[in-house]
Coordinates of C-alpha atoms and ligand atoms in Angstrom, one line a residue:
M1 CA -28.3 52.5 114.4
F2 CA -29.8 55.1 112.3
K3 CA -30.6 58.1 114.2
F4 CA -33.7 60.1 113.4
F5 CA -35.0 63.4 114.8
I6 CA -38.5 64.1 114.4
K7 CA -40.5 67.0 115.0
N8 CA -42.9 67.1 117.7
S9 CA -45.9 68.9 117.6
E10 CA -44.9 70.9 120.7
A11 CA -42.0 72.3 118.5
G12 CA -39.9 70.0 119.8
Q13 CA -37.7 66.7 118.5
R14 CA -37.9 63.3 119.7
E15 CA -35.3 61.0 118.7
I16 CA -35.9 57.9 117.1
N17 CA -33.3 55.0 116.8
L18 CA -33.8 52.5 114.0
D19 CA -32.1 49.5 114.1
E20 CA -30.4 49.5 110.5
N21 CA -30.3 45.5 110.8
K22 CA -34.1 45.5 110.9
I23 CA -35.3 47.9 108.2
P24 CA -38.0 45.6 106.2
K25 CA -37.0 44.4 103.1
H26 CA -40.0 44.9 101.5
I27 CA -42.5 47.7 102.3
A28 CA -45.9 48.0 100.4
I29 CA -47.8 51.1 100.8
I30 CA -51.5 51.9 100.0
M31 CA -51.3 55.6 98.9
D32 CA -54.8 56.6 99.8
G33 CA -55.9 60.4 101.2
N34 CA -55.2 62.2 97.7
G35 CA -58.7 63.2 97.2
R36 CA -59.4 64.4 100.8
W37 CA -56.1 66.5 101.1
A38 CA -57.6 67.9 97.6
Q39 CA -60.5 68.8 99.1
K40 CA -59.2 70.3 102.3
R41 CA -57.7 72.9 100.1
H42 CA -60.6 73.6 97.5
L43 CA -58.7 72.0 94.8
P44 CA -60.0 69.4 92.3
R45 CA -59.3 65.8 93.1
V46 CA -56.8 65.3 90.8
A47 CA -54.5 68.1 92.3
G48 CA -54.2 65.4 94.9
H49 CA -53.0 62.6 92.9
K50 CA -50.5 65.0 91.4
Q51 CA -49.3 66.2 94.8
G52 CA -49.2 62.2 95.3
M53 CA -47.0 61.5 92.4
E54 CA -44.6 64.1 93.7
N55 CA -44.4 62.7 97.5
V56 CA -44.0 59.2 95.5
K57 CA -40.2 60.3 94.7
Q58 CA -39.4 61.9 98.1
I59 CA -40.5 58.2 99.8
T60 CA -38.5 56.5 97.1
K61 CA -35.6 58.1 98.0
A62 CA -36.2 57.7 101.6
A63 CA -36.9 53.9 101.7
S64 CA -34.0 53.6 99.1
K65 CA -31.5 55.6 101.6
M66 CA -32.8 53.3 104.3
G67 CA -31.7 50.1 102.7
V68 CA -35.0 49.0 102.0
K69 CA -34.9 46.2 99.1
V70 CA -38.5 46.4 97.3
L71 CA -41.0 49.3 97.7
T72 CA -44.3 48.3 96.5
L73 CA -46.6 51.2 95.7
Y74 CA -50.3 50.7 94.7
A75 CA -50.5 53.4 92.1
F76 CA -53.8 51.6 90.4
S77 CA -56.3 49.0 91.1
T78 CA -58.2 46.9 88.9
E79 CA -61.1 48.9 90.7
N80 CA -59.8 52.3 90.0
W81 CA -61.7 51.9 86.4
K82 CA -64.8 52.8 88.1
R83 CA -63.8 56.1 89.2
P84 CA -65.3 59.1 86.8
E85 CA -63.5 59.3 82.7
K86 CA -61.6 62.5 83.6
E87 CA -60.0 60.7 87.2
V88 CA -59.0 57.8 85.5
S89 CA -57.7 59.7 82.6
F90 CA -55.7 61.9 85.0
L91 CA -53.9 58.8 86.5
M92 CA -53.0 57.0 83.7
D93 CA -51.2 60.0 82.7
L94 CA -49.4 60.2 85.7
P95 CA -46.6 57.3 84.9
I96 CA -45.9 59.3 82.0
K97 CA -45.3 62.6 83.6
F98 CA -43.6 60.4 86.6
F99 CA -41.0 58.7 84.5
D100 CA -40.3 61.5 81.9
K101 CA -38.9 63.7 84.8
F102 CA -37.7 61.0 87.5
V103 CA -35.9 58.0 85.3
P104 CA -32.3 60.2 85.8
E105 CA -32.8 60.2 89.1
L106 CA -34.0 57.1 89.4
I107 CA -30.5 55.8 87.4
E108 CA -28.4 58.0 90.1
N109 CA -29.8 56.4 92.7
N110 CA -29.4 52.8 91.7
I111 CA -33.5 52.0 91.8
R112 CA -34.9 49.8 89.3
I113 CA -38.5 50.0 88.4
N114 CA -40.9 46.7 88.3
V115 CA -44.6 46.7 87.6
M116 CA -47.1 44.2 88.6
G117 CA -50.4 44.4 87.0
Y118 CA -52.3 43.8 83.9
I119 CA -50.0 46.4 82.0
D120 CA -51.4 45.0 78.6
Q121 CA -55.0 46.7 79.6
L122 CA -53.5 50.1 80.1
P123 CA -53.9 52.6 77.5
E124 CA -50.8 52.5 75.0
K125 CA -49.0 55.8 75.9
T126 CA -48.7 54.3 79.8
R127 CA -47.9 51.2 78.7
E128 CA -44.8 52.6 76.7
A129 CA -43.7 54.6 79.5
V130 CA -43.9 51.8 81.7
N131 CA -41.8 49.4 79.8
D132 CA -39.6 52.3 79.1
A133 CA -38.9 53.0 82.7
V134 CA -38.3 49.5 83.1
S135 CA -36.2 49.0 80.7
Q136 CA -34.0 52.1 81.2
T137 CA -33.2 51.1 84.7
A138 CA -33.0 47.5 84.0
N139 CA -29.1 47.6 85.0
C140 CA -29.6 49.2 88.3
T141 CA -28.6 47.0 91.3
G142 CA -30.3 48.8 94.3
M143 CA -33.7 49.2 95.3
V144 CA -36.6 47.7 93.3
L145 CA -39.7 50.5 93.0
N146 CA -42.6 48.2 92.0
F147 CA -45.6 49.8 91.1
A148 CA -49.1 47.9 91.5
L149 CA -50.8 49.2 88.2
N150 CA -54.0 48.2 86.9
Y151 CA -53.4 45.3 89.9
G152 CA -55.7 43.6 91.9
G153 CA -55.1 40.7 94.6
R154 CA -58.5 38.4 93.9
A155 CA -57.6 38.7 90.0
E156 CA -54.2 37.8 90.8
I157 CA -54.8 34.8 92.4
V158 CA -57.3 33.6 89.5
T159 CA -54.3 34.3 87.0
A160 CA -52.4 32.2 89.3
V161 CA -54.9 29.2 89.6
S162 CA -55.4 29.1 85.5
K163 CA -51.6 29.5 84.9
I164 CA -51.1 26.3 87.5
A165 CA -54.4 24.3 86.2
E166 CA -53.0 25.3 82.4
S167 CA -49.7 23.2 83.9
V168 CA -51.3 20.4 85.2
K169 CA -53.5 20.0 82.1
N170 CA -50.6 19.6 79.9
G171 CA -49.1 17.3 82.1
I172 CA -46.0 19.5 83.4
I173 CA -47.2 19.0 87.0
D174 CA -49.0 16.9 88.6
V175 CA -52.2 18.0 91.0
E176 CA -50.0 16.8 93.9
D177 CA -47.1 18.7 93.3
I178 CA -49.0 22.2 94.3
N179 CA -47.8 23.4 97.2
E180 CA -47.1 27.0 98.6
K181 CA -43.8 27.3 96.4
I182 CA -45.8 26.3 92.9
I183 CA -48.2 29.2 94.0
N184 CA -45.6 31.9 95.1
E185 CA -44.0 30.9 91.9
A186 CA -47.5 31.8 89.7
M187 CA -48.0 35.1 91.6
M188 CA -47.1 38.5 90.1
T189 CA -44.2 39.0 92.9
Q190 CA -42.2 35.9 91.7
T191 CA -39.9 38.7 89.7
L192 CA -39.0 40.1 93.2
T193 CA -37.7 36.8 94.9
P194 CA -36.4 36.4 97.4
Y195 CA -38.4 39.6 98.4
N196 CA -41.8 38.1 97.2
D197 CA -43.8 39.2 100.7
P198 CA -43.9 42.6 102.1
E199 CA -42.7 42.7 105.7
L200 CA -44.7 45.8 106.4
V201 CA -47.7 47.5 104.6
I202 CA -48.9 50.9 105.3
R203 CA -51.9 52.5 104.6
T204 CA -52.0 56.0 104.9
S205 CA -55.6 58.2 105.0
G206 CA -56.9 56.8 108.0
E207 CA -58.6 53.8 106.3
E208 CA -58.3 50.5 107.7
R209 CA -58.9 48.2 105.0
I210 CA -56.7 45.9 102.7
S211 CA -58.5 46.8 99.4
N212 CA -57.8 43.8 97.3
F213 CA -53.8 44.4 98.0
L214 CA -51.3 41.7 97.8
L215 CA -53.9 38.9 99.3
W216 CA -51.9 36.2 99.0
Q217 CA -48.0 37.9 99.8
I218 CA -49.5 39.6 103.4
A219 CA -50.2 36.7 105.1
Y220 CA -47.1 37.6 107.8
S221 CA -47.0 41.1 107.2
E222 CA -46.9 43.5 109.8
L223 CA -49.9 45.9 109.0
V224 CA -49.5 49.9 110.0
F225 CA -52.5 52.5 109.6
T226 CA -51.8 55.9 109.7
D227 CA -53.9 59.2 109.6
T228 CA -51.6 61.1 107.5
L229 CA -53.0 61.3 103.8
W230 CA -50.4 60.1 101.1
P231 CA -49.7 63.4 99.8
D232 CA -48.4 64.8 103.3
Y233 CA -47.0 61.4 104.0
S234 CA -43.1 62.1 105.0
E235 CA -40.0 60.7 105.5
E236 CA -40.5 61.3 109.3
N237 CA -43.7 59.4 109.2
L238 CA -42.0 56.6 107.6
V239 CA -39.3 56.4 110.3
N240 CA -41.9 56.8 112.7
D241 CA -43.8 53.7 110.9
I242 CA -40.5 51.4 110.4
F243 CA -40.0 52.0 114.4
A244 CA -43.5 50.8 114.7
F245 CA -42.6 47.6 112.9
Q246 CA -39.4 47.0 114.7
S247 CA -41.2 47.2 118.1
R248 CA -43.4 44.2 117.3
N249 CA -43.0 40.7 117.8
R250 CA -43.4 38.8 114.5
R251 CA -43.9 35.4 115.7
F252 CA -45.0 33.7 112.4
G253 CA -47.4 31.5 114.1
G254 CA -44.6 30.3 116.6
L255 CA -43.5 31.6 120.0
K256 CA -41.2 34.3 120.8
E257 CA -37.8 33.2 122.2
E258 CA -38.6 33.6 126.1
E259 CA -41.8 31.4 126.0
E260 CA -40.4 28.3 124.3
Ligands
LIG1 C1 -56.1 56.7 96.5 O1 -56.6 58.3 96.9 C2 -55.3 57.1 95.5 C3 -55.2 56.5 94.0 C4 -56.3 55.8 93.7 C5 -53.8 56.7 93.4 C6 -52.8 57.0 93.8 C7 -51.8 57.3 92.7 C8 -50.7 58.5 93.2 C9 -50.2 58.5 94.7 C10 -49.6 58.7 92.4 C11 -49.2 57.8 91.5 C12 -47.8 57.5 91.1 C13 -47.6 57.3 90.3 C14 -45.7 57.4 89.8 C15 -48.4 56.3 89.2 P1 -57.9 58.5 96.9 O2 -58.5 59.1 95.7 O3 -58.9 57.3 97.1 O4 -58.5 59.5 98.5 P2 -59.4 59.8 98.9 O5 -59.8 58.1 99.5 O6 -59.1 61.1 100.0 O7 -60.5 59.9 97.8

């Protein structure tokens, strides 16, 4: 058991006991609400993204400490290019700032960086920072911190389908060979094997949408939506959300034991 004490609004404390054998192995987070966090403080939206980046460090360390194997963070979607140029440019600088300062701490915590998305379309400096972080942490054997950067679930499926079609065209596989395993292997999460699919998906800020995130991989994921804005999302929120996950009855289309 992992014992946590969570602050209550009435200045009291609530004890939460997490079952350490049921910590979700792969957690994926849609980090939403940076803009609203900044607006509430009469700050420019980018101040929210900066605070959001700071929070990535805190949640990464908390997840790693709890024994999570893969933490996937949706940092930039294929649709985010539609935002004002200044905001896009700020978002593109964030990985540079983040890795510049945080890589030694990641190595200290045995955390490996992985990136999924269309990295070749990122500005050169961002791409270099990402690639450097991947190689600097390549020997770390603990949690994988997986950034979805210029990632989109539908684009990923399109890429996978054309990869598979190419294999059929070149006679490497037959149409009859196409199954879930082949599709799984063509997805960007292939490098995360055996933790390809998140067991728990969390979206912050009160929005209840998936927004083109991991469409194939979330078939059986538990979804938790929390009102907290990402820059305010704390270790306590994470404990609460994992507790909600542990309280659910995951059946994968079957029946729970008592119903058999
Ligand atoms: C959504 O909030 C957030 C994003 C589009 C960017 C997420 C990026 C970070 C949290 C920082 C990433 C850090 C690294 C290290 C790459 P929003 O702007 O849509 O918020 P709003 O809905 O309140 O406007």
